[in-house]
Amino acid sequence: MATFIVLLGPPGVGKGTQAKILANTKKLAHISSGDLFRENIKNQTELGKHAKSFIDKGELVPDGVTIGMIRERLNRADCKPGAILDGFPRTPVQAVALEKMLAEFKGQVNVVPYISAPEAVVVGRISGRWTCRLNGHIYHQMFNPPKQTGVCDIDSSELYQREDDKVETVTIRIRVYLEQTIPLVEYYRKSGKLIEINGEQAVEQVSKDLYSAIKNHFM
Ligand code: ADP
Ligand code: AMP
């Protein structure tokens, strides 16, 4: 049976960092909607051009476009054993669409770790974030610095600061999160799938807590 894990939490709390670790250890696909949009923007696809106008303003890309992109991703072979969804769903409409999509492969959302931390913590994390141009590996100038400034340890590609990580846009992204994504906390709590994780801890401790939260969902 496939296992689908939805990581919930504010922008910058560490979802991508944790999803990459977990995908590696559990051999699950890592689906980051933000990474998929950035890949489309880099490749100048129509979807990328459309998404960019929303992303640059800190707004959500419309549900129809986002759901279509995730549907295509979920259909790829590497999702057969399951996937970690990072950044999707972000609205109640997306959450309902996800259930329908997973039901098509006789799957479901198994568990929803909700990683939270105070706003000041996530703002500090975002302001020090450096992202790898080639594969989206994530660094932080203080908490997880690369061995060589500006260069990814894993594939030697250039590290850059995301355009939407500037302070003005981050303020909007947090507001959008509170308005549009927070309702999902109650939605998944009611379904009994939500497990709260304290994101205000070092990466290793968050990983341990996350592992405990999900371990019953594996054979
Ligand atoms: P998200 O995917 O939720 O937006 P990221 O995984 O990209 O968050 O993390 C945001 C920033 O915070 C990155 O610079 C990352 O290196 C750093 N980070 C992630 N988890 C922690 C942590 N537990 N403690 C300190 N810094 C962290
Ligand atoms: P992230 O990489 O998760 O921080 O996402 C970066 C940006 O991509 C967000 O601020 C949104 O503009 C867009 N985005 C990512 N995931 C979604 C989603 N599920 N729904 C709508 N927009 C999204």
Short mmCIF file of C-alpha atoms and ligand atoms in Angstrom, two decimals, residues 9-19 86 90 121-122 124-131 138-141 143-144 162 173 199-204 206, ligand 1:
data_model
loop_
_atom_site.label_atom_id
_atom_site.label_comp_id
_atom_site.label_asym_id
_atom_site.label_seq_id
_atom_site.Cartn_x
_atom_site.Cartn_y
_atom_site.Cartn_z
CA GLY A 9 3.35 24.49 8.09
CA PRO A 10 4.16 28.13 7.38
CA PRO A 11 6.60 29.20 4.68
CA GLY A 12 10.17 28.81 5.91
CA VAL A 13 9.44 26.43 8.79
CA GLY A 14 11.57 23.66 7.24
CA LYS A 15 9.16 21.52 5.22
CA GLY A 16 11.50 21.21 2.22
CA THR A 17 14.50 20.43 4.44
CA GLN A 18 12.61 17.66 6.24
CA ALA A 19 10.92 16.32 3.10
CA ASP A 86 5.50 19.63 0.55
CA ARG A 90 -2.48 24.92 0.45
CA VAL A 121 11.56 32.24 13.61
CA VAL A 122 10.28 31.53 10.10
CA GLY A 124 14.72 34.54 10.22
CA ARG A 125 14.96 31.22 8.42
CA ILE A 126 13.67 32.62 5.13
CA SER A 127 15.95 35.66 5.25
CA GLY A 128 19.03 33.39 5.50
CA ARG A 129 17.89 30.80 2.97
CA TRP A 130 20.09 30.02 -0.03
CA THR A 131 18.76 27.66 -2.69
CA ILE A 138 18.38 24.12 0.71
CA TYR A 139 20.93 25.95 2.89
CA HIS A 140 20.87 28.58 5.57
CA GLN A 141 23.71 31.02 6.01
CA PHE A 143 21.94 27.18 10.56
CA ASN A 144 23.03 25.02 7.62
CA ARG A 162 14.80 33.43 -4.01
CA ARG A 173 3.21 35.06 2.00
CA GLY A 199 9.49 23.25 14.33
CA GLU A 200 11.40 25.54 16.65
CA GLN A 201 14.15 22.96 17.19
CA ALA A 202 17.32 21.97 15.34
CA VAL A 203 16.90 20.12 12.04
CA GLU A 204 17.96 16.77 13.58
CA VAL A 206 12.59 17.95 14.05
P1 ADP B 1 9.99 25.55 3.80
O1 ADP B 1 10.14 24.44 2.79
O2 ADP B 1 9.01 25.21 4.88
O3 ADP B 1 9.74 26.88 3.17
P2 ADP B 1 12.88 25.24 4.13
O4 ADP B 1 13.08 23.77 4.34
O5 ADP B 1 13.25 25.79 2.80
O6 ADP B 1 11.37 25.67 4.55
O7 ADP B 1 13.70 25.99 5.27
C1 ADP B 1 13.75 27.41 5.34
C2 ADP B 1 15.14 27.84 5.81
O8 ADP B 1 15.32 27.45 7.17
C3 ADP B 1 16.31 27.21 5.03
O9 ADP B 1 17.33 28.18 4.93
C4 ADP B 1 16.74 26.02 5.91
O10 ADP B 1 18.13 25.73 5.74
C5 ADP B 1 16.44 26.56 7.32
N1 ADP B 1 15.97 25.53 8.26
C6 ADP B 1 15.13 24.49 8.02
N2 ADP B 1 14.89 23.81 9.16
C7 ADP B 1 15.58 24.44 10.15
C8 ADP B 1 15.73 24.23 11.56
N3 ADP B 1 15.09 23.24 12.19
N4 ADP B 1 16.52 25.08 12.25
C9 ADP B 1 17.14 26.11 11.61
N5 ADP B 1 17.05 26.37 10.30
C10 ADP B 1 16.27 25.55 9.56
#
